[in-house]
Coordinates of C-alpha atoms in Angstrom, one line a residue:
M1 CA -25.9 7.7 17.1
I2 CA -23.3 5.4 18.5
D3 CA -26.2 2.7 19.2
Q4 CA -27.3 2.9 15.7
L5 CA -23.8 2.1 14.8
R6 CA -23.5 -0.7 16.9
Q7 CA -27.0 -2.2 15.6
L8 CA -26.1 -1.7 12.0
E9 CA -22.5 -3.4 12.5
D10 CA -24.7 -6.4 14.3
V11 CA -27.0 -6.2 11.1
K12 CA -24.0 -6.4 8.9
A13 CA -22.9 -9.6 10.5
V14 CA -26.4 -11.2 10.8
A15 CA -26.4 -10.4 6.8
A16 CA -23.2 -12.0 6.1
A17 CA -24.1 -15.0 7.9
R18 CA -27.4 -15.4 5.9
Q19 CA -25.1 -15.0 2.8
T20 CA -23.1 -18.1 4.0
E21 CA -26.0 -20.1 4.7
I22 CA -27.3 -19.5 1.0
T23 CA -23.9 -20.1 -0.4
V24 CA -24.0 -23.6 1.2
A25 CA -27.2 -24.3 -0.2
F26 CA -26.4 -23.1 -3.5
D27 CA -23.3 -25.1 -3.4
L28 CA -25.2 -28.3 -2.8
A29 CA -28.1 -27.8 -5.5
Q30 CA -25.2 -27.0 -8.3
R31 CA -23.3 -30.4 -7.1
R32 CA -26.7 -32.1 -7.2
E33 CA -27.8 -30.5 -10.9
Q34 CA -24.0 -31.4 -12.1
A35 CA -24.0 -35.0 -10.8
A36 CA -27.7 -35.4 -12.5
A37 CA -26.1 -34.1 -16.1
G38 CA -23.4 -36.8 -15.5
V39 CA -20.7 -34.5 -14.3
P40 CA -17.4 -36.3 -13.1
A41 CA -17.5 -36.7 -9.0
D42 CA -14.0 -34.9 -9.1
E43 CA -15.1 -32.2 -11.2
Q44 CA -18.5 -31.3 -9.4
G45 CA -18.7 -27.5 -8.0
A46 CA -16.9 -26.3 -10.7
G47 CA -17.9 -22.6 -11.3
V48 CA -19.9 -22.2 -8.2
G49 CA -17.0 -19.9 -6.4
A50 CA -17.2 -17.7 -9.5
Q51 CA -20.9 -17.7 -9.4
V52 CA -20.8 -16.6 -5.8
A53 CA -18.3 -13.9 -6.5
L54 CA -20.3 -12.2 -9.2
A55 CA -23.5 -12.3 -7.3
R56 CA -21.6 -10.5 -4.3
R57 CA -19.8 -8.3 -6.8
E58 CA -16.4 -9.8 -5.6
S59 CA -13.4 -11.0 -7.6
P60 CA -13.4 -14.8 -8.4
S61 CA -10.5 -15.5 -6.2
R62 CA -12.5 -13.6 -3.1
G63 CA -15.6 -15.6 -4.1
G64 CA -13.8 -18.8 -3.9
R65 CA -12.4 -18.0 -0.3
L66 CA -16.2 -17.1 0.4
L67 CA -17.4 -20.2 -0.8
G68 CA -14.4 -22.1 1.2
L69 CA -15.4 -20.5 4.5
A70 CA -19.0 -21.2 3.9
R71 CA -18.2 -25.0 3.6
T72 CA -15.7 -25.3 6.6
L73 CA -18.2 -23.3 9.0
T74 CA -20.9 -25.8 8.5
G75 CA -18.6 -28.2 10.7
M76 CA -17.9 -25.3 13.3
P77 CA -21.5 -24.6 14.8
R78 CA -20.3 -22.5 17.8
T79 CA -18.0 -20.0 15.9
F80 CA -21.0 -20.0 13.1
A81 CA -23.4 -19.1 16.0
A82 CA -21.2 -16.3 17.2
F83 CA -21.2 -15.0 13.5
R84 CA -24.8 -15.0 13.2
S85 CA -25.5 -13.3 16.4
G86 CA -22.9 -10.5 15.3
R87 CA -20.3 -11.1 18.1
L88 CA -17.8 -12.2 15.2
S89 CA -17.3 -10.1 12.1
E90 CA -17.1 -11.8 8.8
W91 CA -13.5 -10.8 8.6
R92 CA -12.8 -12.4 12.1
T93 CA -14.6 -15.5 11.2
T94 CA -12.7 -16.1 8.4
L95 CA -9.2 -15.4 10.8
V96 CA -10.9 -18.6 12.9
V97 CA -11.3 -20.7 10.1
K98 CA -8.2 -19.8 8.3
E99 CA -6.3 -21.1 11.2
T100 CA -8.2 -24.5 11.5
I101 CA -8.1 -25.3 8.1
C102 CA -5.0 -27.6 8.0
L103 CA -7.1 -29.9 10.9
S104 CA -9.2 -32.8 10.2
P105 CA -12.9 -31.9 10.5
E106 CA -13.2 -33.6 14.1
D107 CA -10.0 -31.6 15.4
R108 CA -11.6 -28.7 13.8
A109 CA -14.8 -29.2 15.8
G110 CA -12.7 -29.8 18.8
V111 CA -11.3 -26.3 18.3
D112 CA -14.6 -25.0 17.8
E113 CA -16.1 -26.3 20.9
E114 CA -12.7 -25.4 22.9
L115 CA -13.0 -21.5 22.1
A116 CA -16.9 -21.6 22.1
A117 CA -16.8 -18.3 20.3
D118 CA -20.6 -18.0 20.9
T119 CA -20.3 -17.3 24.5
G120 CA -18.4 -14.3 24.2
T121 CA -14.7 -15.9 24.1
F122 CA -13.4 -13.1 21.7
D123 CA -15.7 -10.1 22.9
G124 CA -13.1 -7.2 23.0
A125 CA -10.2 -9.3 21.5
G126 CA -8.3 -7.8 18.5
D127 CA -7.4 -9.6 15.4
R128 CA -3.8 -10.9 16.5
T129 CA -5.4 -12.0 19.9
I130 CA -8.0 -14.2 18.0
V131 CA -5.2 -15.5 15.5
S132 CA -2.7 -16.6 18.6
A133 CA -5.5 -17.9 20.5
V134 CA -7.0 -20.2 17.4
K135 CA -3.4 -21.1 16.7
A136 CA -2.8 -22.4 20.0
A137 CA -5.8 -24.3 20.2
A138 CA -5.0 -25.8 16.8
Y139 CA -1.6 -26.9 17.8
R140 CA -2.7 -28.5 20.9
R141 CA -5.2 -30.8 18.6
D142 CA -2.8 -31.6 16.3
P143 CA 0.9 -30.7 16.2
A144 CA 2.0 -32.6 13.2
S145 CA -0.9 -31.2 10.8
V146 CA 0.3 -27.5 12.1
A147 CA 4.2 -28.3 11.3
R148 CA 2.8 -29.9 7.8
R149 CA 1.2 -26.5 6.9
A150 CA 4.2 -24.7 7.9
A151 CA 6.4 -26.9 5.5
K152 CA 3.7 -27.0 3.1
A153 CA 4.1 -22.9 2.8
V154 CA 7.5 -23.2 1.7
G155 CA 5.7 -23.8 -1.8
A156 CA 3.7 -20.9 -1.5
R157 CA 6.8 -18.5 -1.9
T158 CA 6.0 -15.9 -4.5
V159 CA 6.5 -12.0 -5.6
S160 CA 3.5 -9.7 -6.3
L161 CA 3.1 -6.2 -7.2
R162 CA 0.7 -4.0 -6.2
P163 CA -0.1 -0.2 -7.2
A164 CA 0.3 2.3 -4.8
P165 CA -0.7 5.9 -4.8
D166 CA 1.4 8.7 -6.4
T167 CA 3.0 6.4 -9.2
M168 CA 4.4 4.2 -6.5
A169 CA 4.1 0.4 -6.5
R170 CA 4.6 -2.0 -3.4
L171 CA 6.6 -5.2 -4.7
T172 CA 6.0 -7.9 -2.2
A173 CA 8.1 -11.2 -1.5
L174 CA 6.7 -14.1 0.2
L175 CA 9.7 -15.8 1.5
P176 CA 10.4 -18.5 4.2
V177 CA 11.9 -16.6 7.4
A178 CA 15.2 -17.1 7.4
E179 CA 15.6 -16.0 3.4
G180 CA 13.3 -13.3 4.5
V181 CA 15.5 -11.8 7.2
A182 CA 18.6 -12.2 5.4
V183 CA 17.3 -10.3 2.3
F184 CA 16.4 -7.6 4.8
A185 CA 19.7 -7.8 6.9
A186 CA 21.7 -7.3 3.7
L187 CA 19.6 -4.4 2.1
T188 CA 20.2 -2.8 5.7
R189 CA 23.9 -3.5 5.8
E190 CA 24.3 -1.8 2.4
A191 CA 22.2 0.8 3.1
G192 CA 24.5 1.9 6.3
T193 CA 27.5 1.4 4.1
L194 CA 26.5 3.9 1.6
R195 CA 25.1 6.3 4.3
S196 CA 28.5 6.1 6.3
A197 CA 30.1 7.0 2.9
G198 CA 28.2 10.1 2.7
D199 CA 25.2 9.1 0.6
G200 CA 22.5 11.5 1.3
R201 CA 19.5 9.1 0.8
S202 CA 17.8 8.0 3.9
T203 CA 18.2 4.4 5.0
G204 CA 14.8 3.4 3.2
Q205 CA 15.8 5.1 0.1
A206 CA 19.1 3.6 -0.1
M207 CA 17.3 0.0 0.6
A208 CA 14.8 0.3 -2.1
D209 CA 17.5 1.6 -4.5
T210 CA 19.6 -1.1 -4.0
L211 CA 17.0 -4.0 -4.2
V212 CA 16.1 -2.5 -7.7
E213 CA 19.8 -2.3 -8.8
R214 CA 20.4 -5.7 -7.5
V215 CA 17.7 -7.2 -9.2
T216 CA 17.6 -5.3 -12.6
G217 CA 21.3 -5.2 -12.8
A218 CA 20.8 -1.5 -13.9
P219 CA 21.0 1.7 -11.5
G220 CA 17.7 3.1 -13.3
G221 CA 16.1 -0.2 -13.0
I222 CA 15.1 -0.6 -16.5
S223 CA 17.4 -2.9 -18.3
G224 CA 15.9 -5.0 -21.2
V225 CA 12.3 -5.0 -20.3
E226 CA 9.2 -3.9 -21.8
V227 CA 7.0 -1.1 -20.3
Q228 CA 3.8 -0.3 -22.1
L229 CA 2.7 3.2 -21.5
V230 CA -0.7 4.4 -23.0
M231 CA -1.6 8.3 -23.8
T232 CA -3.0 10.2 -26.2
D233 CA -1.1 11.8 -28.7
R234 CA -2.0 15.3 -27.1
T235 CA -0.4 14.2 -23.6
L236 CA 3.0 13.2 -25.4
L237 CA 3.2 15.7 -28.2
Q238 CA 1.3 18.7 -26.7
A239 CA 2.0 18.8 -23.1
D240 CA -1.7 17.9 -22.6
S241 CA -2.8 16.9 -18.8
E242 CA -5.0 13.9 -19.8
P243 CA -3.5 11.1 -17.5
A244 CA -2.0 8.2 -19.1
R245 CA -2.3 4.5 -18.1
L246 CA 0.7 2.4 -17.4
T247 CA -0.2 -1.2 -17.9
G248 CA 0.2 -3.6 -14.7
Y249 CA -0.2 -0.1 -12.7
G250 CA -3.3 2.0 -13.6
I251 CA -3.4 5.7 -14.3
V252 CA -0.3 7.7 -14.1
P253 CA 0.1 11.9 -14.2
A254 CA 0.8 13.1 -17.7
Q255 CA 3.9 14.9 -16.8
W256 CA 5.3 11.7 -15.4
A257 CA 4.4 9.5 -18.4
R258 CA 5.9 12.0 -20.5
E259 CA 9.3 11.7 -18.5
L260 CA 9.1 8.0 -18.9
A261 CA 8.5 8.2 -22.8
T262 CA 11.0 10.7 -23.7
G263 CA 13.6 8.4 -21.5
D264 CA 14.0 11.6 -18.9
H265 CA 12.6 9.0 -16.1
S266 CA 15.2 10.9 -13.8
G267 CA 12.6 13.3 -13.1
T268 CA 10.4 11.0 -10.7
C269 CA 13.7 10.7 -8.5
T270 CA 15.2 14.3 -9.1
T271 CA 14.0 17.7 -8.3
T272 CA 14.5 20.5 -10.2
G273 CA 16.6 24.0 -9.5
G274 CA 19.4 22.2 -8.2
G275 CA 17.6 19.5 -5.8
M276 CA 19.1 16.2 -4.6
D277 CA 18.9 13.3 -7.2
R278 CA 18.7 9.6 -6.1
T279 CA 22.4 9.2 -5.0
G280 CA 22.3 12.0 -2.8
S281 CA 24.5 14.3 -5.1
R282 CA 23.7 17.7 -6.0
S283 CA 22.0 17.9 -9.2
R284 CA 21.7 20.9 -11.5
S285 CA 18.5 22.4 -13.4
R286 CA 17.9 20.9 -16.8
S287 CA 15.9 22.5 -19.7
R288 CA 13.5 20.0 -21.5
S289 CA 13.5 22.2 -24.5
G290 CA 16.1 20.3 -25.9
S291 CA 15.0 16.9 -25.4
G292 CA 14.9 14.7 -28.4
T293 CA 11.3 13.1 -29.4
T294 CA 10.6 9.6 -30.3
G295 CA 9.4 8.6 -33.8
T296 CA 6.4 7.2 -34.6
G297 CA 6.2 3.7 -36.1
I298 CA 3.7 3.5 -39.2
S299 CA 1.7 0.4 -39.4
G300 CA 3.3 -0.8 -36.1
A301 CA 6.6 -0.7 -37.4
P302 CA 8.7 1.1 -34.6
G303 CA 11.4 3.7 -35.7
N304 CA 12.9 6.9 -34.8
P305 CA 12.9 9.1 -37.9
A306 CA 14.7 11.9 -36.3
G307 CA 17.6 9.5 -35.3
N308 CA 17.5 10.6 -31.9
R309 CA 17.7 8.2 -29.1
A310 CA 15.1 8.7 -26.3
G311 CA 16.2 10.8 -23.6
E312 CA 18.7 12.7 -25.7
E313 CA 19.1 16.5 -25.2
T314 CA 21.4 19.0 -26.2
G315 CA 24.7 19.0 -24.9
D316 CA 23.9 16.2 -22.4
Q317 CA 23.5 12.7 -23.2
P318 CA 22.6 10.1 -20.8
E319 CA 25.0 7.4 -19.9
S320 CA 21.9 4.4 -20.4
A321 CA 19.5 5.9 -23.3
M322 CA 16.5 3.8 -23.8
A323 CA 15.3 3.2 -27.0
V324 CA 11.3 3.8 -27.3
W325 CA 9.0 2.4 -29.7
V326 CA 5.7 4.2 -30.4
R327 CA 2.8 2.6 -31.9
R328 CA -0.3 4.7 -33.1
L329 CA -3.5 3.0 -31.7
Y330 CA -6.9 4.7 -32.8
T331 CA -10.0 4.5 -31.3
A332 CA -13.6 5.3 -32.4
P333 CA -14.7 9.2 -32.3
G334 CA -17.1 9.4 -29.3
T335 CA -17.2 6.1 -28.2
G336 CA -13.8 5.5 -27.3
D337 CA -13.5 1.9 -28.8
L338 CA -10.1 0.7 -29.6
I339 CA -10.1 -0.4 -33.4
G340 CA -8.6 -3.4 -33.8
M341 CA -7.5 -6.0 -36.7
D342 CA -8.3 -9.4 -37.8
S343 CA -6.6 -12.6 -38.2
K344 CA -7.5 -15.8 -39.6
A345 CA -5.4 -17.9 -37.5
R346 CA -6.7 -20.4 -34.6
L347 CA -4.3 -18.8 -32.2
F348 CA -4.0 -14.7 -31.6
P349 CA -0.5 -13.3 -33.2
A350 CA 1.8 -11.5 -31.1
G351 CA 0.2 -8.3 -32.5
L352 CA -3.7 -8.8 -31.6
K353 CA -2.5 -10.1 -28.3
R354 CA -0.5 -7.1 -27.4
F355 CA -4.0 -5.0 -29.1
L356 CA -6.2 -7.1 -26.2
Q357 CA -3.8 -6.4 -23.6
T358 CA -3.9 -2.6 -24.2
R359 CA -7.5 -2.6 -24.7
D360 CA -8.5 -4.7 -21.9
D361 CA -5.8 -4.1 -19.2
T362 CA -7.2 -6.6 -16.9
C363 CA -9.0 -9.8 -16.6
R364 CA -12.5 -9.1 -18.4
T365 CA -14.4 -10.8 -15.8
P366 CA -17.0 -8.7 -14.0
Y367 CA -15.0 -7.4 -10.8
C368 CA -11.8 -9.3 -11.4
D369 CA -8.7 -6.9 -12.0
A370 CA -6.1 -10.0 -12.1
P371 CA -3.5 -9.8 -14.9
I372 CA -4.3 -11.2 -18.1
R373 CA -2.6 -14.5 -18.8
H374 CA -4.8 -16.1 -21.6
H375 CA -6.2 -14.3 -24.9
D376 CA -9.5 -15.8 -25.2
H377 CA -12.0 -16.4 -28.2
I378 CA -15.3 -15.1 -26.7
N379 CA -17.2 -17.1 -29.2
P380 CA -15.1 -20.3 -28.9
W381 CA -13.0 -21.1 -32.1
H382 CA -14.4 -24.7 -32.5
H383 CA -18.0 -23.3 -32.5
G384 CA -17.0 -20.9 -35.5
G385 CA -15.8 -17.7 -33.4
D386 CA -13.0 -15.9 -35.5
T387 CA -10.1 -14.8 -34.1
T388 CA -10.6 -11.1 -34.0
A389 CA -10.3 -8.3 -31.8
S390 CA -14.1 -7.9 -31.4
N391 CA -14.3 -11.9 -30.7
G392 CA -11.1 -11.9 -28.4
Q393 CA -10.9 -10.7 -24.6
G394 CA -8.2 -11.0 -21.8
L395 CA -8.8 -13.5 -19.3
C396 CA -6.9 -14.5 -16.4
E397 CA -6.3 -18.3 -16.0
A398 CA -8.9 -19.2 -13.6
C399 CA -11.6 -17.0 -15.3
N400 CA -10.7 -18.8 -18.7
H401 CA -11.2 -22.4 -17.2
T402 CA -14.4 -21.3 -15.3
K403 CA -15.8 -20.0 -18.9
E404 CA -15.3 -23.4 -20.1
S405 CA -17.4 -25.1 -17.6
P406 CA -20.8 -26.7 -18.3
G407 CA -23.6 -23.8 -18.3
W408 CA -21.4 -20.9 -19.1
S409 CA -21.4 -19.0 -22.1
S410 CA -20.3 -15.4 -23.3
T411 CA -21.0 -13.5 -26.4
P412 CA -19.8 -10.1 -27.7
V413 CA -22.3 -7.4 -27.8
P414 CA -21.8 -5.7 -31.2
V415 CA -20.8 -2.1 -31.3
P416 CA -21.8 0.1 -34.5
E417 CA -18.9 1.8 -36.4
T418 CA -20.9 5.2 -36.1
A419 CA -22.7 5.3 -32.7
Q420 CA -25.7 7.4 -32.7
L421 CA -25.7 8.8 -29.1
P422 CA -28.7 10.4 -27.4
D423 CA -28.4 13.9 -25.6
P424 CA -27.4 12.9 -22.2
K425 CA -29.3 16.3 -20.6
Q426 CA -32.6 15.0 -22.1
F427 CA -32.0 11.2 -21.5
P428 CA -29.5 10.4 -18.9
D429 CA -29.8 6.7 -19.6
G430 CA -30.1 7.0 -23.2
Q431 CA -33.2 6.5 -25.6
P432 CA -34.1 2.9 -25.8
E433 CA -33.9 3.3 -29.7
T434 CA -30.4 4.9 -29.8
R435 CA -28.9 3.7 -26.6
Q436 CA -25.5 2.1 -27.8
V437 CA -22.5 0.3 -26.1
A438 CA -19.7 2.9 -25.7
R439 CA -16.6 0.4 -25.8
H440 CA -16.1 -3.0 -26.2
T441 CA -18.6 -5.3 -24.0
V442 CA -19.3 -8.9 -23.3
K443 CA -22.1 -10.5 -22.1
L444 CA -21.4 -13.3 -19.6
R445 CA -24.3 -15.7 -18.9
T446 CA -23.7 -18.4 -16.0
P447 CA -25.5 -21.6 -15.6
T448 CA -28.6 -20.3 -13.5
G449 CA -29.3 -17.9 -16.2
H450 CA -28.1 -14.9 -15.0
T451 CA -26.2 -12.5 -17.2
Y452 CA -23.6 -10.0 -16.6
H453 CA -22.0 -7.3 -18.8
S454 CA -18.1 -6.5 -18.8
T455 CA -17.1 -3.2 -20.6
A456 CA -13.5 -2.5 -21.7
P457 CA -12.0 0.1 -19.6
P458 CA -11.7 3.6 -20.9
L459 CA -8.4 4.6 -22.6
P460 CA -6.9 7.9 -21.5
G461 CA -8.8 10.6 -23.6
T462 CA -12.5 9.2 -23.1
A463 CA -15.0 9.5 -20.5
F464 CA -15.7 6.5 -18.2
T465 CA -18.8 4.7 -19.1
H466 CA -19.5 1.1 -18.1
A467 CA -22.4 -1.6 -19.0
S468 CA -23.3 -2.7 -15.2
S469 CA -26.4 -4.4 -16.0
P470 CA -28.7 -6.3 -18.7
G471 CA -30.4 -3.8 -21.4
K472 CA -28.6 -0.7 -19.6
H473 CA -25.6 0.1 -21.4
A474 CA -24.1 3.9 -20.8
G475 CA -23.4 5.6 -23.8
A476 CA -20.8 8.3 -24.1
A477 CA -21.4 11.9 -23.4
R478 CA -21.8 14.0 -26.5
A479 CA -19.4 16.9 -26.9
P480 CA -20.4 20.3 -26.1
A481 CA -21.0 22.7 -29.1
R482 CA -18.5 25.0 -30.2
A483 CA -18.8 28.5 -30.9
P484 CA -18.8 29.9 -34.4
G485 CA -15.3 30.2 -35.8
K486 CA -13.8 28.4 -33.2
P487 CA -11.6 25.7 -34.4
P488 CA -12.7 22.0 -33.4
P489 CA -10.7 20.9 -30.4
P490 CA -8.4 17.5 -30.9
R491 CA -10.5 14.2 -30.9
P492 CA -9.6 11.8 -28.2
S493 CA -8.8 9.3 -30.9
V494 CA -5.3 8.5 -31.3
Q495 CA -3.5 6.4 -28.4
V496 CA 0.1 6.2 -28.0
L497 CA 1.6 2.9 -26.9
G498 CA 5.2 3.5 -25.6
R499 CA 7.8 0.2 -25.2
V500 CA 10.9 0.9 -23.4
I501 CA 13.1 -2.1 -24.6
K502 CA 17.0 -2.8 -24.5
P503 CA 19.3 0.1 -24.6
A504 CA 20.1 1.5 -27.8
P505 CA 23.6 0.5 -29.2
P506 CA 25.7 3.7 -29.0
N507 CA 25.7 4.5 -32.8
S508 CA 22.1 3.2 -33.7
G509 CA 19.5 5.7 -34.4
H510 CA 16.6 3.2 -34.0
A511 CA 15.5 -0.1 -32.6
D512 CA 15.3 -3.3 -35.1

């Protein structure tokens, strides 16, 4: 079996190398077609990476990197040969290319010849060993280019956020090494001071809490910012176990969502029954039966009819209560498609933008999960497309620009108001005459004529169905028949969008 594993690993490398060769040929063919169509030279090749990504079921950014890898490898024959033979995996081939990308084609070819990866130079070497060897060879060839690359890297400094398991997130800062070391040293020093004063938190916990407090200016970390939380009414009001969705993060447990929506987010850091709170001091157990609930804004107007601030408890008022707005968003029964509103304006108004972001969550291009940056007309407005929820979609900036390239088009797939859904037991894929799209779906067509379907993600309380291929749209499962006399279960039709905003004024019962 070990021999089979090794053989299959070689097959993977050979297949990936063949994909690289096809990518190069496809890029050249697309550029020829675009040149023949009169596309300016500096715009030729636009959209090729996105098509590669769709074909390989990767994100557009990943498709662009694969295209860059393929182009560069044409000038590194020995590395490419090692890739084809299985001596280098696709990932390690990428590492070699990445460390030589700053060099001229001639110097890159010289590094390729010096390392001679096809002779087994890197057999048994790990990633760090390979990167170190390539860096050293590149520096010997052109020290100035390597230095310019390091100077240019300062311009790439950024901060990013990625979901982590168990309602945690990874906040990452890419900084120049001096600033990065200084930040880490300051957090470490503050954590040491706190622990010396008797703080019960670990060093890592104190560092994390200090970072949050210094950036946000509030001990809890939420101050004057908007947090969008989507959940069913049953989860919010009836302690149902249906998970919620936190915009920018993903699925979160129902209990955690209720704590955030009611302002009692201390539950994420405090254990009940006299546990340790985030300051390390002993905390007493608190009952939730006295917690105030948030009001429901009618027709999108936020309010708090009860006059209680979120997080208010009987005899125990938090120091920094947060105001919470609740919007009621309705989904079609059975399909779970979010029902929208229309606008005659050229640009999407704020309410409709918020609606699209709630429905789509991330960029709607297949395999792309980048944050939404543009609110796009599926059928372009200048071609008669309406500014409506059904003709709108959320896209990242790169995908929106790609969609406007020659040969690309997209159309919304109509969703009937009342979907006639087949019996999943008799027709797992749905009958052709009754098969329906469960949620908002967009059909994307590339310059080569290939089509892809993008279905909006399911909202909490609805089943996950996906239209993954042309002509094959998954239908929502039919609810099981209930026993005679038994009341119908609550339908998953109401979604609640919570917005945590600025702390409410001391004497204010609601947010304006």
